[in-house]
Every structure is written in C-alpha cells, then in structure tokens.
Amino acid sequence: MATEVKNGSPTAEQIAEADKYKEQANEYFKNKIYDKAIELYSKAIELDPNNAVYYANRSLANLRTELFGYALNDAVKAVKADPGYLKGYYRRAAAHMSLGKFKLALADFEIVSKRRPNDSDAKKKFVECNKIVKKIAFERAIAVDRPEKTLAEMYQSLDSISIEDDYNGPKLKDDETVTIEFMKELMQWYKDQKKLHKKFAYKILYDIDSYLRKQPSLVDISIPDEGKFTICGDIHGQFYDLLNIFEKNGLPSETNPYLFNGDFVDRGSFSVECIFTLFGFKLLYPNHFYMSRGNHESVNMNQMYGFTGEVTAKYNSTMADMFTQVFNFLPLSHVLNNKVLVCHGGLFSSDDVMLDDLRKIERNRQPPEEGLMCELLWSDPQAQNGRAPSKRGVGCQFGPDVTENFLKKNNLEYVVRSHEVKDMGYEIAHDGKCITVFSAPNYCDTMGNKGAYINLKGKDMKPSFEVFDAVPHPNVKPMMYANSLMNLIM
C-alpha cells in the first residue's frame, strides 16, 4: 500500500515504489484501460509528488477520458514540478485545445518550439496551432463586416442544384418533406456507404431549421399511460450502432417515440449519416421524436473532433456553416409528464434554478463558458454532497443534495442525463434520482463499454434499461476527420 509523502522528500524506497506504480499504469494505458491507469499514476504521485512525468502521464490519461479540467490541472503541476520537462507543455496545450482555448495552447507550443528550434515535430505542432488561431481570428473579422445569412437565404442560392442522371438514391420532391419510405431507403443507402445527394441534404437542413426555430428551449412531452417512450444517450457518429438501436427497439413512429439526448456527432466517422437520419425522423414525427443539444453540437467541438471535417469532406464548408446555425436552435432540455428532466449534461451551480428559468434561456448561440446553458450541456454528478469544480474544466459537478433540492423545488421525480461513458451504458446515482445513459458502445472503438437506452411508460415513469454491444462497422477509424493537430498531441 502506498505511503503518502507528507513533508520533505520521498525516500529511495518510496521513489522505487512510485516507479513501479508508474510502470503498471503505463501498461494499463497501453491497453486503453484509462481509469486504472489514472488510479495507479495517482498512487505514484502520492509517493513522489514532485515528479513531472507522473503528472504528465496522468494528464494524458485524463485527456483520453475527456476529463479536460483534470488534464489541465495535471499539466500545470507537471510544468511547475519541472519547467524543463517539455511534455508538460504539450499536455497543457492539449488540454487548452480540448477546451477551445487555442491562444493559450499556441503559447505552450511556442515555448517548446523555441526551446527545441531543430525539433521538426515541435515546429509542426506550433505551425498547425497557429493556423487555427489565425483562421478563427479571420472568421471573426469577416463576420463583423458581413451579415450572417439565414439558412433560408443559403438554401435559396442552392435551390437550382441539378440531380445527376446516375444518382439512384433516396429522393425528395420539391414540395414534400420526408416519408417513412424515404427514411428506410436512406438508412439502407447509408448502410451501403453511399452519400445522400446534396440537394436533398440541403432540403433536410432547411426544413429542420425552419422547425427548430419555433421550438422552446425546454420542451414539455406528454406520454400516455400505456405508451412506451425511449431515451437514448450519446451516439457520437456511430451510425451502425444507431441502426442496431432501431433494430432492437423498433423504428421511430407515432407509437414508438424517442428522445436522443445530445452528442449526435464528432469522434465517430459516420456523424453525417447519424445526423441526417435523426433529423429525418424529427421531420417525419415532429411530435414523437425529440432531440436535445449536447456539448458537441458546437463549433469548437466540431472543428476539433471531426464533424466539421467530415461534412466538408463529404459535402462542403457551406453545409458545415449550415449545421452550425441549425445546432444553435436545438432545444436544451425536455420534461416528461411533468416528472422527469432530461438534459445532456446536468444540474447547476445555483440552488434557485426553476424550470421556467430553463424555458427563458436564449439558446441561439454557441455555448457560453458559464451559466445555465453551459451547465445543462457540460455538468456531471458526483458522489459526495455539495458542488465541486468540473473535472472537464467547464460546468460544475453536483452532489446528491443538489439533485434532491432541485427535484423538490421543481416537483420532479428524477433527472436523466448522458455525457459520460459508462461500462454498462448507464448508471444510477444519487439514490436513484440521477440517471446517466450512454448509447455509443465500445466508444471510439477503444473503451469496451456497453451501450444502453431507457424505456419507460407514462403510467409510472419507471425506467428500465436495455443494454447492448457494439456491432461491426466499415473499416473507417474514429476521429478520421478530426483536426490533424488533435491526432498529433493525443
């Protein structure tokens, strides 16, 4: 058992024991068992708290599990422990990038490139990050001078697109929206790794934008006593697993309603197929198919984790801009039968939040770094009472007492959220009053987790859990379209 160093320097025996923990942690890391690796790096740090390598290694493991706040803290400690250890700066840059703080990341890459002027790898990372910073600055500059076009205006300029004679995929008539026949054909078309014609892709985006603009930030849903209702968590571009959910649980319909709880895109390399399938069903069954915004329905996340690159590769940058506008109008939360709040992230840093406050949120924007909208998208539950700074660096962590207080004030029974990988695809916390559901099995082809979805009936709103494994998919790796710099530093 590790003996924590309280004062002074560790003994030779403690240093040796810490190194053994590090070696064990490295093996778990290589095998992508990141939680165990983090646990063992932590034991090494207890024994030798001034070793920059241990902090840097734990930082990378936290990055792989999307704990960006923890990763940043560890990187800062690595730099403090040894200002000459350059991996500490790399880890800090990676954490800053994951949080969308590109200028801060650039400063770290600049430090490394100056200290290693002949290191081509360091120079490459600095150049790539500098490109991102300049691109963002340029886009902001032209946005000031150029009024943003609405999606309707964009669509009108694309309306005359012709359909090639050899295109034999799913089609929509000019005066109609999607049908069940179109959706079945579309899913098979995508399953065969074919692309929906851009004319129809644009039409789906225009139609969904027109619909979502009229929706509130919090949507109330009524479920009949004997009616089944399904809640799915993160999909993250895993199209073939999405098809498996429909295979197991039935296609969406007026008698088989669904709510997909955010993070439809990014990381998985079939995000285009996922989002058009989900948008199609939303158009087909607007009162029986629901979608909540997740933290990955945002520009920074999409640019870093693949969706923008995928849309640009499969279509063009104009369509990527259109998605940005559409995502801004996705509802932020849902309430089922006045009893259950469903949101992507979690609860709040304030004790006085009411459902009417969520209804009043102005959501047509990129997620801010604080406030109700941010916390709905980013927060996570914790086991202990009270609140703590977010392990992700955004939002907050909230305990059982926070959940209890919120539910009591708003006359609700429990909260359903997503946002976190769980080994069994779901987790019940806070005395059954905070449920996590995650629907991307074997996340990123590495995590080995199950996927899950929740079924409930209106008469009692009691959740039941359906757990499933990942299914095979074409040989296209996750993060295929992610920003090249992310692959260099992660």
mmCIF file of C-alpha atoms in Angstrom, residues 109-459:
data_model
loop_
_atom_site.group_PDB
_atom_site.id
_atom_site.type_symbol
_atom_site.label_atom_id
_atom_site.label_comp_id
_atom_site.label_asym_id
_atom_site.label_seq_id
_atom_site.Cartn_x
_atom_site.Cartn_y
_atom_site.Cartn_z
ATOM 1 C CA PHE A 109 3.635 25.189 -28.393
ATOM 2 C CA GLU A 110 5.701 28.333 -28.854
ATOM 3 C CA ILE A 111 7.631 27.622 -25.641
ATOM 4 C CA VAL A 112 8.505 24.125 -26.869
ATOM 5 C CA SER A 113 9.464 25.218 -30.375
ATOM 6 C CA LYS A 114 11.758 27.933 -29.013
ATOM 7 C CA ARG A 115 13.468 25.543 -26.631
ATOM 8 C CA ARG A 116 13.849 22.961 -29.385
ATOM 9 C CA PRO A 117 14.397 25.036 -32.539
ATOM 10 C CA ASN A 118 15.615 21.999 -34.509
ATOM 11 C CA ASP A 119 12.730 19.737 -33.464
ATOM 12 C CA SER A 120 10.565 19.317 -36.567
ATOM 13 C CA ASP A 121 7.705 17.779 -34.545
ATOM 14 C CA ALA A 122 7.583 20.733 -32.160
ATOM 15 C CA LYS A 123 7.645 23.147 -35.075
ATOM 16 C CA LYS A 124 4.838 21.291 -36.843
ATOM 17 C CA LYS A 125 2.586 21.480 -33.792
ATOM 18 C CA PHE A 126 3.273 25.195 -33.393
ATOM 19 C CA VAL A 127 2.549 25.879 -37.079
ATOM 20 C CA GLU A 128 -0.693 23.854 -37.055
ATOM 21 C CA CYS A 129 -1.979 25.549 -33.901
ATOM 22 C CA ASN A 130 -1.032 28.962 -35.303
ATOM 23 C CA LYS A 131 -3.139 28.195 -38.383
ATOM 24 C CA ILE A 132 -6.153 27.504 -36.175
ATOM 25 C CA VAL A 133 -5.709 30.747 -34.215
ATOM 26 C CA LYS A 134 -5.344 32.794 -37.417
ATOM 27 C CA LYS A 135 -8.344 31.080 -39.020
ATOM 28 C CA ILE A 136 -10.541 31.856 -36.006
ATOM 29 C CA ALA A 137 -9.352 35.486 -35.982
ATOM 30 C CA PHE A 138 -10.064 35.797 -39.701
ATOM 31 C CA GLU A 139 -13.548 34.306 -39.400
ATOM 32 C CA ARG A 140 -14.392 36.683 -36.560
ATOM 33 C CA ALA A 141 -13.122 39.658 -38.535
ATOM 34 C CA ILE A 142 -15.196 38.934 -41.633
ATOM 35 C CA ALA A 143 -18.242 38.098 -39.507
ATOM 36 C CA VAL A 144 -18.259 41.677 -38.246
ATOM 37 C CA ASP A 145 -18.344 43.066 -41.765
ATOM 38 C CA ARG A 146 -20.642 40.511 -43.343
ATOM 39 C CA PRO A 147 -24.179 39.973 -42.042
ATOM 40 C CA GLU A 148 -24.915 36.321 -41.399
ATOM 41 C CA LYS A 149 -27.189 34.725 -43.947
ATOM 42 C CA THR A 150 -30.141 32.783 -42.679
ATOM 43 C CA LEU A 151 -30.399 29.161 -43.655
ATOM 44 C CA ALA A 152 -33.349 30.093 -45.886
ATOM 45 C CA GLU A 153 -31.131 32.543 -47.790
ATOM 46 C CA MET A 154 -28.377 29.944 -48.136
ATOM 47 C CA TYR A 155 -30.874 27.364 -49.338
ATOM 48 C CA GLN A 156 -32.397 29.664 -51.957
ATOM 49 C CA SER A 157 -28.995 30.121 -53.583
ATOM 50 C CA LEU A 158 -28.633 26.315 -53.749
ATOM 51 C CA ASP A 159 -32.151 25.564 -54.909
ATOM 52 C CA SER A 160 -31.235 25.178 -58.563
ATOM 53 C CA ILE A 161 -28.831 22.277 -57.956
ATOM 54 C CA SER A 162 -29.428 19.591 -60.550
ATOM 55 C CA ILE A 163 -29.547 15.860 -59.867
ATOM 56 C CA GLU A 164 -27.226 13.761 -61.970
ATOM 57 C CA ASP A 165 -28.808 11.076 -64.142
ATOM 58 C CA ASP A 166 -26.774 8.325 -62.494
ATOM 59 C CA TYR A 167 -27.951 9.163 -58.953
ATOM 60 C CA ASN A 168 -30.336 6.375 -57.903
ATOM 61 C CA GLY A 169 -30.505 7.018 -54.164
ATOM 62 C CA PRO A 170 -33.243 8.418 -51.906
ATOM 63 C CA LYS A 171 -35.085 11.418 -53.358
ATOM 64 C CA LEU A 172 -37.437 14.109 -52.097
ATOM 65 C CA LYS A 173 -39.855 16.038 -54.252
ATOM 66 C CA ASP A 174 -39.583 19.834 -54.096
ATOM 67 C CA ASP A 175 -42.903 20.200 -52.329
ATOM 68 C CA GLU A 176 -42.607 17.341 -49.811
ATOM 69 C CA THR A 177 -40.694 16.559 -46.687
ATOM 70 C CA VAL A 178 -39.505 13.109 -45.624
ATOM 71 C CA THR A 179 -41.660 9.979 -45.662
ATOM 72 C CA ILE A 180 -41.131 6.648 -43.919
ATOM 73 C CA GLU A 181 -40.255 5.142 -47.302
ATOM 74 C CA PHE A 182 -37.588 7.802 -47.783
ATOM 75 C CA MET A 183 -36.164 7.132 -44.305
ATOM 76 C CA LYS A 184 -35.957 3.377 -44.830
ATOM 77 C CA GLU A 185 -34.257 3.894 -48.168
ATOM 78 C CA LEU A 186 -31.907 6.475 -46.666
ATOM 79 C CA MET A 187 -30.772 4.177 -43.845
ATOM 80 C CA GLN A 188 -30.068 1.350 -46.281
ATOM 81 C CA TRP A 189 -28.281 3.791 -48.609
ATOM 82 C CA TYR A 190 -26.079 4.925 -45.728
ATOM 83 C CA LYS A 191 -25.543 1.351 -44.573
ATOM 84 C CA ASP A 192 -24.147 0.646 -48.043
ATOM 85 C CA GLN A 193 -21.728 3.595 -47.525
ATOM 86 C CA LYS A 194 -23.362 5.820 -50.128
ATOM 87 C CA LYS A 195 -23.979 9.555 -49.892
ATOM 88 C CA LEU A 196 -27.320 11.359 -49.938
ATOM 89 C CA HIS A 197 -27.442 13.834 -52.816
ATOM 90 C CA LYS A 198 -26.589 17.330 -51.623
ATOM 91 C CA LYS A 199 -29.862 18.742 -52.974
ATOM 92 C CA PHE A 200 -31.831 16.596 -50.518
ATOM 93 C CA ALA A 201 -29.309 17.081 -47.720
ATOM 94 C CA TYR A 202 -29.758 20.855 -48.054
ATOM 95 C CA LYS A 203 -33.531 20.472 -48.052
ATOM 96 C CA ILE A 204 -33.487 18.437 -44.827
ATOM 97 C CA LEU A 205 -31.312 21.096 -43.182
ATOM 98 C CA TYR A 206 -33.576 23.908 -44.351
ATOM 99 C CA ASP A 207 -36.723 22.107 -43.168
ATOM 100 C CA ILE A 208 -35.279 21.199 -39.767
ATOM 101 C CA ASP A 209 -34.015 24.753 -39.252
ATOM 102 C CA SER A 210 -37.460 26.157 -40.014
ATOM 103 C CA TYR A 211 -38.978 23.768 -37.476
ATOM 104 C CA LEU A 212 -36.433 24.144 -34.661
ATOM 105 C CA ARG A 213 -36.542 27.950 -34.689
ATOM 106 C CA LYS A 214 -40.126 27.763 -33.448
ATOM 107 C CA GLN A 215 -39.380 25.401 -30.558
ATOM 108 C CA PRO A 216 -38.809 26.458 -26.928
ATOM 109 C CA SER A 217 -35.528 25.915 -25.084
ATOM 110 C CA LEU A 218 -37.306 23.467 -22.762
ATOM 111 C CA VAL A 219 -39.811 21.139 -24.433
ATOM 112 C CA ASP A 220 -42.655 19.532 -22.468
ATOM 113 C CA ILE A 221 -43.558 15.985 -23.556
ATOM 114 C CA SER A 222 -46.700 14.081 -22.648
ATOM 115 C CA ILE A 223 -46.510 10.268 -22.567
ATOM 116 C CA PRO A 224 -49.751 8.238 -22.444
ATOM 117 C CA ASP A 225 -50.201 5.800 -19.555
ATOM 118 C CA GLU A 226 -49.598 2.724 -21.703
ATOM 119 C CA GLY A 227 -47.317 4.441 -24.164
ATOM 120 C CA LYS A 228 -43.674 3.354 -24.379
ATOM 121 C CA PHE A 229 -41.032 6.080 -24.546
ATOM 122 C CA THR A 230 -37.315 5.578 -25.275
ATOM 123 C CA ILE A 231 -34.411 7.787 -24.185
ATOM 124 C CA CYS A 232 -31.033 7.353 -25.887
ATOM 125 C CA GLY A 233 -27.755 8.960 -24.860
ATOM 126 C CA ASP A 234 -24.672 9.935 -26.849
ATOM 127 C CA ILE A 235 -24.383 8.460 -30.361
ATOM 128 C CA HIS A 236 -21.170 10.222 -31.430
ATOM 129 C CA GLY A 237 -21.220 9.343 -35.097
ATOM 130 C CA GLN A 238 -21.559 5.580 -34.560
ATOM 131 C CA PHE A 239 -24.141 5.067 -37.299
ATOM 132 C CA TYR A 240 -24.124 1.281 -37.340
ATOM 133 C CA ASP A 241 -24.792 1.207 -33.588
ATOM 134 C CA LEU A 242 -27.653 3.669 -34.166
ATOM 135 C CA LEU A 243 -29.142 1.256 -36.697
ATOM 136 C CA ASN A 244 -28.771 -1.504 -34.111
ATOM 137 C CA ILE A 245 -30.827 0.504 -31.611
ATOM 138 C CA PHE A 246 -33.626 0.778 -34.174
ATOM 139 C CA GLU A 247 -33.273 -2.928 -34.963
ATOM 140 C CA LYS A 248 -33.598 -3.864 -31.276
ATOM 141 C CA ASN A 249 -36.149 -1.292 -30.157
ATOM 142 C CA GLY A 250 -38.123 -0.654 -33.337
ATOM 143 C CA LEU A 251 -38.087 2.242 -35.773
ATOM 144 C CA PRO A 252 -39.361 5.593 -34.511
ATOM 145 C CA SER A 253 -43.081 6.063 -35.087
ATOM 146 C CA GLU A 254 -46.085 7.746 -33.538
ATOM 147 C CA THR A 255 -46.449 4.704 -31.264
ATOM 148 C CA ASN A 256 -42.693 4.277 -30.653
ATOM 149 C CA PRO A 257 -41.395 7.736 -29.705
ATOM 150 C CA TYR A 258 -37.736 8.550 -28.975
ATOM 151 C CA LEU A 259 -35.649 11.235 -27.336
ATOM 152 C CA PHE A 260 -31.964 11.430 -28.319
ATOM 153 C CA ASN A 261 -30.087 13.311 -25.632
ATOM 154 C CA GLY A 262 -27.280 15.149 -27.435
ATOM 155 C CA ASP A 263 -23.799 14.463 -28.823
ATOM 156 C CA PHE A 264 -25.050 13.017 -32.086
ATOM 157 C CA VAL A 265 -21.796 13.870 -33.875
ATOM 158 C CA ASP A 266 -17.974 14.040 -33.500
ATOM 159 C CA ARG A 267 -15.380 11.339 -32.848
ATOM 160 C CA GLY A 268 -17.231 8.629 -34.763
ATOM 161 C CA SER A 269 -16.628 8.948 -38.504
ATOM 162 C CA PHE A 270 -20.245 8.388 -39.586
ATOM 163 C CA SER A 271 -21.588 11.556 -37.986
ATOM 164 C CA VAL A 272 -23.118 12.850 -41.242
ATOM 165 C CA GLU A 273 -25.115 9.652 -41.574
ATOM 166 C CA CYS A 274 -26.245 9.852 -37.935
ATOM 167 C CA ILE A 275 -27.376 13.453 -38.007
ATOM 168 C CA PHE A 276 -29.321 13.241 -41.269
ATOM 169 C CA THR A 277 -31.040 10.068 -40.041
ATOM 170 C CA LEU A 278 -32.010 11.751 -36.772
ATOM 171 C CA PHE A 279 -33.089 14.982 -38.468
ATOM 172 C CA GLY A 280 -35.106 12.955 -40.961
ATOM 173 C CA PHE A 281 -37.053 11.212 -38.206
ATOM 174 C CA LYS A 282 -37.552 14.535 -36.433
ATOM 175 C CA LEU A 283 -39.171 15.930 -39.574
ATOM 176 C CA LEU A 284 -41.233 12.778 -40.088
ATOM 177 C CA TYR A 285 -42.520 12.584 -36.489
ATOM 178 C CA PRO A 286 -42.099 16.084 -35.000
ATOM 179 C CA ASN A 287 -44.337 15.301 -32.001
ATOM 180 C CA HIS A 288 -42.922 11.830 -31.347
ATOM 181 C CA PHE A 289 -39.180 12.231 -31.973
ATOM 182 C CA TYR A 290 -37.096 14.620 -29.892
ATOM 183 C CA MET A 291 -33.501 15.822 -29.826
ATOM 184 C CA SER A 292 -31.615 17.687 -27.077
ATOM 185 C CA ARG A 293 -28.469 19.671 -27.790
ATOM 186 C CA GLY A 294 -25.214 18.271 -26.412
ATOM 187 C CA ASN A 295 -21.896 19.955 -25.771
ATOM 188 C CA HIS A 296 -20.616 18.537 -29.082
ATOM 189 C CA GLU A 297 -23.249 20.398 -31.072
ATOM 190 C CA SER A 298 -20.932 23.414 -31.108
ATOM 191 C CA VAL A 299 -18.327 24.964 -33.401
ATOM 192 C CA ASN A 300 -15.238 24.388 -31.238
ATOM 193 C CA MET A 301 -16.022 20.734 -30.622
ATOM 194 C CA ASN A 302 -16.969 20.108 -34.266
ATOM 195 C CA GLN A 303 -13.772 21.703 -35.575
ATOM 196 C CA MET A 304 -11.569 19.678 -33.233
ATOM 197 C CA TYR A 305 -13.295 16.296 -33.046
ATOM 198 C CA GLY A 306 -14.257 15.647 -36.622
ATOM 199 C CA PHE A 307 -17.762 16.733 -37.605
ATOM 200 C CA THR A 308 -16.729 19.876 -39.474
ATOM 201 C CA GLY A 309 -14.021 17.937 -41.299
ATOM 202 C CA GLU A 310 -16.442 15.138 -42.152
ATOM 203 C CA VAL A 311 -19.130 17.469 -43.503
ATOM 204 C CA THR A 312 -16.531 19.350 -45.550
ATOM 205 C CA ALA A 313 -15.096 16.099 -46.935
ATOM 206 C CA LYS A 314 -18.478 14.590 -47.795
ATOM 207 C CA TYR A 315 -20.112 17.855 -48.904
ATOM 208 C CA ASN A 316 -18.550 21.322 -48.427
ATOM 209 C CA SER A 317 -17.830 24.097 -45.941
ATOM 210 C CA THR A 318 -21.136 25.831 -46.732
ATOM 211 C CA MET A 319 -23.007 22.859 -45.335
ATOM 212 C CA ALA A 320 -20.773 22.884 -42.234
ATOM 213 C CA ASP A 321 -21.841 26.510 -41.675
ATOM 214 C CA MET A 322 -25.472 25.487 -42.087
ATOM 215 C CA PHE A 323 -25.114 22.838 -39.384
ATOM 216 C CA THR A 324 -23.705 25.455 -37.029
ATOM 217 C CA GLN A 325 -26.878 27.511 -37.399
ATOM 218 C CA VAL A 326 -29.176 24.505 -37.030
ATOM 219 C CA PHE A 327 -27.418 23.266 -33.878
ATOM 220 C CA ASN A 328 -27.952 26.666 -32.267
ATOM 221 C CA PHE A 329 -31.715 26.074 -32.303
ATOM 222 C CA LEU A 330 -31.773 22.570 -30.831
ATOM 223 C CA PRO A 331 -33.738 22.529 -27.553
ATOM 224 C CA LEU A 332 -31.599 22.318 -24.423
ATOM 225 C CA SER A 333 -33.814 20.096 -22.259
ATOM 226 C CA HIS A 334 -37.098 18.202 -22.055
ATOM 227 C CA VAL A 335 -39.566 17.444 -19.262
ATOM 228 C CA LEU A 336 -41.520 14.188 -19.453
ATOM 229 C CA ASN A 337 -45.015 14.122 -17.947
ATOM 230 C CA ASN A 338 -44.047 16.951 -15.573
ATOM 231 C CA LYS A 339 -41.946 14.389 -13.690
ATOM 232 C CA VAL A 340 -38.549 13.865 -15.350
ATOM 233 C CA LEU A 341 -35.995 16.393 -16.575
ATOM 234 C CA VAL A 342 -33.820 15.184 -19.472
ATOM 235 C CA CYS A 343 -30.732 17.182 -20.429
ATOM 236 C CA HIS A 344 -27.341 16.298 -21.844
ATOM 237 C CA GLY A 345 -25.024 17.387 -19.017
ATOM 238 C CA GLY A 346 -26.595 18.085 -15.673
ATOM 239 C CA LEU A 347 -27.580 20.483 -12.941
ATOM 240 C CA PHE A 348 -26.485 23.870 -11.784
ATOM 241 C CA SER A 349 -24.101 25.925 -9.658
ATOM 242 C CA SER A 350 -27.080 27.739 -8.110
ATOM 243 C CA ASP A 351 -29.755 26.373 -5.772
ATOM 244 C CA ASP A 352 -32.612 28.527 -7.008
ATOM 245 C CA VAL A 353 -32.996 27.296 -10.603
ATOM 246 C CA MET A 354 -36.591 26.687 -11.704
ATOM 247 C CA LEU A 355 -37.889 25.097 -14.886
ATOM 248 C CA ASP A 356 -39.170 28.477 -16.030
ATOM 249 C CA ASP A 357 -35.559 29.714 -15.949
ATOM 250 C CA LEU A 358 -34.662 26.979 -18.439
ATOM 251 C CA ARG A 359 -37.582 27.949 -20.653
ATOM 252 C CA LYS A 360 -36.274 31.530 -20.812
ATOM 253 C CA ILE A 361 -32.746 30.649 -21.978
ATOM 254 C CA GLU A 362 -31.748 32.362 -25.224
ATOM 255 C CA ARG A 363 -30.123 29.387 -26.922
ATOM 256 C CA ASN A 364 -29.365 30.747 -30.418
ATOM 257 C CA ARG A 365 -25.608 30.975 -29.817
ATOM 258 C CA GLN A 366 -22.500 28.989 -29.143
ATOM 259 C CA PRO A 367 -22.448 27.540 -25.614
ATOM 260 C CA PRO A 368 -21.065 30.080 -23.130
ATOM 261 C CA GLU A 369 -18.411 29.171 -20.538
ATOM 262 C CA GLU A 370 -20.759 29.682 -17.587
ATOM 263 C CA GLY A 371 -24.436 29.972 -16.731
ATOM 264 C CA LEU A 372 -27.491 27.747 -17.126
ATOM 265 C CA MET A 373 -26.959 26.860 -20.791
ATOM 266 C CA CYS A 374 -23.344 25.878 -20.155
ATOM 267 C CA GLU A 375 -24.259 23.720 -17.173
ATOM 268 C CA LEU A 376 -27.128 21.955 -18.960
ATOM 269 C CA LEU A 377 -24.599 20.855 -21.591
ATOM 270 C CA TRP A 378 -21.458 20.217 -19.520
ATOM 271 C CA SER A 379 -22.115 19.406 -15.830
ATOM 272 C CA ASP A 380 -21.600 15.980 -14.196
ATOM 273 C CA PRO A 381 -22.851 14.325 -10.995
ATOM 274 C CA GLN A 382 -20.504 13.458 -8.131
ATOM 275 C CA ALA A 383 -20.926 11.033 -5.230
ATOM 276 C CA GLN A 384 -20.339 13.495 -2.383
ATOM 277 C CA ASN A 385 -22.729 16.248 -1.329
ATOM 278 C CA GLY A 386 -22.266 19.804 -2.482
ATOM 279 C CA ARG A 387 -20.559 21.069 -5.596
ATOM 280 C CA ALA A 388 -17.036 20.982 -6.979
ATOM 281 C CA PRO A 389 -15.189 22.471 -9.950
ATOM 282 C CA SER A 390 -15.809 20.458 -13.085
ATOM 283 C CA LYS A 391 -13.416 17.649 -13.931
ATOM 284 C CA ARG A 392 -13.936 18.789 -17.530
ATOM 285 C CA GLY A 393 -12.985 22.386 -16.897
ATOM 286 C CA VAL A 394 -16.477 23.579 -17.918
ATOM 287 C CA GLY A 395 -19.751 23.422 -15.984
ATOM 288 C CA CYS A 396 -19.787 22.031 -12.444
ATOM 289 C CA GLN A 397 -20.026 18.802 -10.501
ATOM 290 C CA PHE A 398 -23.143 18.390 -8.347
ATOM 291 C CA GLY A 399 -23.879 16.042 -5.463
ATOM 292 C CA PRO A 400 -26.955 14.099 -4.280
ATOM 293 C CA ASP A 401 -28.131 17.002 -2.115
ATOM 294 C CA VAL A 402 -28.059 19.341 -5.112
ATOM 295 C CA THR A 403 -30.160 16.875 -7.119
ATOM 296 C CA GLU A 404 -32.597 16.384 -4.248
ATOM 297 C CA ASN A 405 -33.057 20.117 -3.778
ATOM 298 C CA PHE A 406 -33.607 20.782 -7.485
ATOM 299 C CA LEU A 407 -36.164 17.991 -7.833
ATOM 300 C CA LYS A 408 -38.042 19.094 -4.736
ATOM 301 C CA LYS A 409 -38.212 22.739 -5.801
ATOM 302 C CA ASN A 410 -39.495 21.783 -9.244
ATOM 303 C CA ASN A 411 -41.784 18.914 -8.183
ATOM 304 C CA LEU A 412 -39.866 16.374 -10.284
ATOM 305 C CA GLU A 413 -39.012 12.724 -9.599
ATOM 306 C CA TYR A 414 -35.601 12.255 -11.231
ATOM 307 C CA VAL A 415 -33.128 13.550 -13.820
ATOM 308 C CA VAL A 416 -31.847 11.717 -16.898
ATOM 309 C CA ARG A 417 -28.595 12.893 -18.442
ATOM 310 C CA SER A 418 -25.885 11.497 -20.722
ATOM 311 C CA HIS A 419 -22.427 12.962 -21.439
ATOM 312 C CA GLU A 420 -20.308 10.242 -19.763
ATOM 313 C CA VAL A 421 -19.131 6.807 -20.884
ATOM 314 C CA LYS A 422 -20.385 4.097 -18.526
ATOM 315 C CA ASP A 423 -19.214 0.480 -18.553
ATOM 316 C CA MET A 424 -22.760 -0.875 -18.735
ATOM 317 C CA GLY A 425 -24.092 2.005 -20.826
ATOM 318 C CA TYR A 426 -25.927 3.508 -17.876
ATOM 319 C CA GLU A 427 -25.500 4.386 -14.211
ATOM 320 C CA ILE A 428 -27.979 5.097 -11.429
ATOM 321 C CA ALA A 429 -26.720 7.635 -8.883
ATOM 322 C CA HIS A 430 -27.989 9.980 -6.160
ATOM 323 C CA ASP A 431 -30.365 7.425 -4.621
ATOM 324 C CA GLY A 432 -31.915 6.676 -7.992
ATOM 325 C CA LYS A 433 -32.643 10.306 -8.768
ATOM 326 C CA CYS A 434 -29.853 10.962 -11.279
ATOM 327 C CA ILE A 435 -29.554 8.514 -14.174
ATOM 328 C CA THR A 436 -26.853 8.554 -16.859
ATOM 329 C CA VAL A 437 -27.479 6.854 -20.218
ATOM 330 C CA PHE A 438 -24.822 6.489 -22.929
ATOM 331 C CA SER A 439 -25.670 4.847 -26.267
ATOM 332 C CA ALA A 440 -22.300 4.590 -28.071
ATOM 333 C CA PRO A 441 -20.945 1.094 -27.266
ATOM 334 C CA ASN A 442 -17.184 0.499 -27.488
ATOM 335 C CA TYR A 443 -16.831 4.265 -27.691
ATOM 336 C CA CYS A 444 -14.246 5.322 -30.276
ATOM 337 C CA ASP A 445 -13.513 1.608 -30.874
ATOM 338 C CA THR A 446 -11.386 1.628 -27.721
ATOM 339 C CA MET A 447 -13.382 1.863 -24.489
ATOM 340 C CA GLY A 448 -15.003 -1.581 -24.431
ATOM 341 C CA ASN A 449 -18.187 -0.229 -22.822
ATOM 342 C CA LYS A 450 -21.721 -1.410 -23.443
ATOM 343 C CA GLY A 451 -24.352 0.920 -24.856
ATOM 344 C CA ALA A 452 -27.780 1.376 -23.314
ATOM 345 C CA TYR A 453 -31.137 3.069 -23.736
ATOM 346 C CA ILE A 454 -34.025 3.639 -21.343
ATOM 347 C CA ASN A 455 -37.600 2.509 -21.847
ATOM 348 C CA LEU A 456 -40.427 3.804 -19.677
ATOM 349 C CA LYS A 457 -44.212 4.003 -19.682
ATOM 350 C CA GLY A 458 -46.318 7.032 -18.912
ATOM 351 C CA LYS A 459 -48.348 5.435 -16.134
#
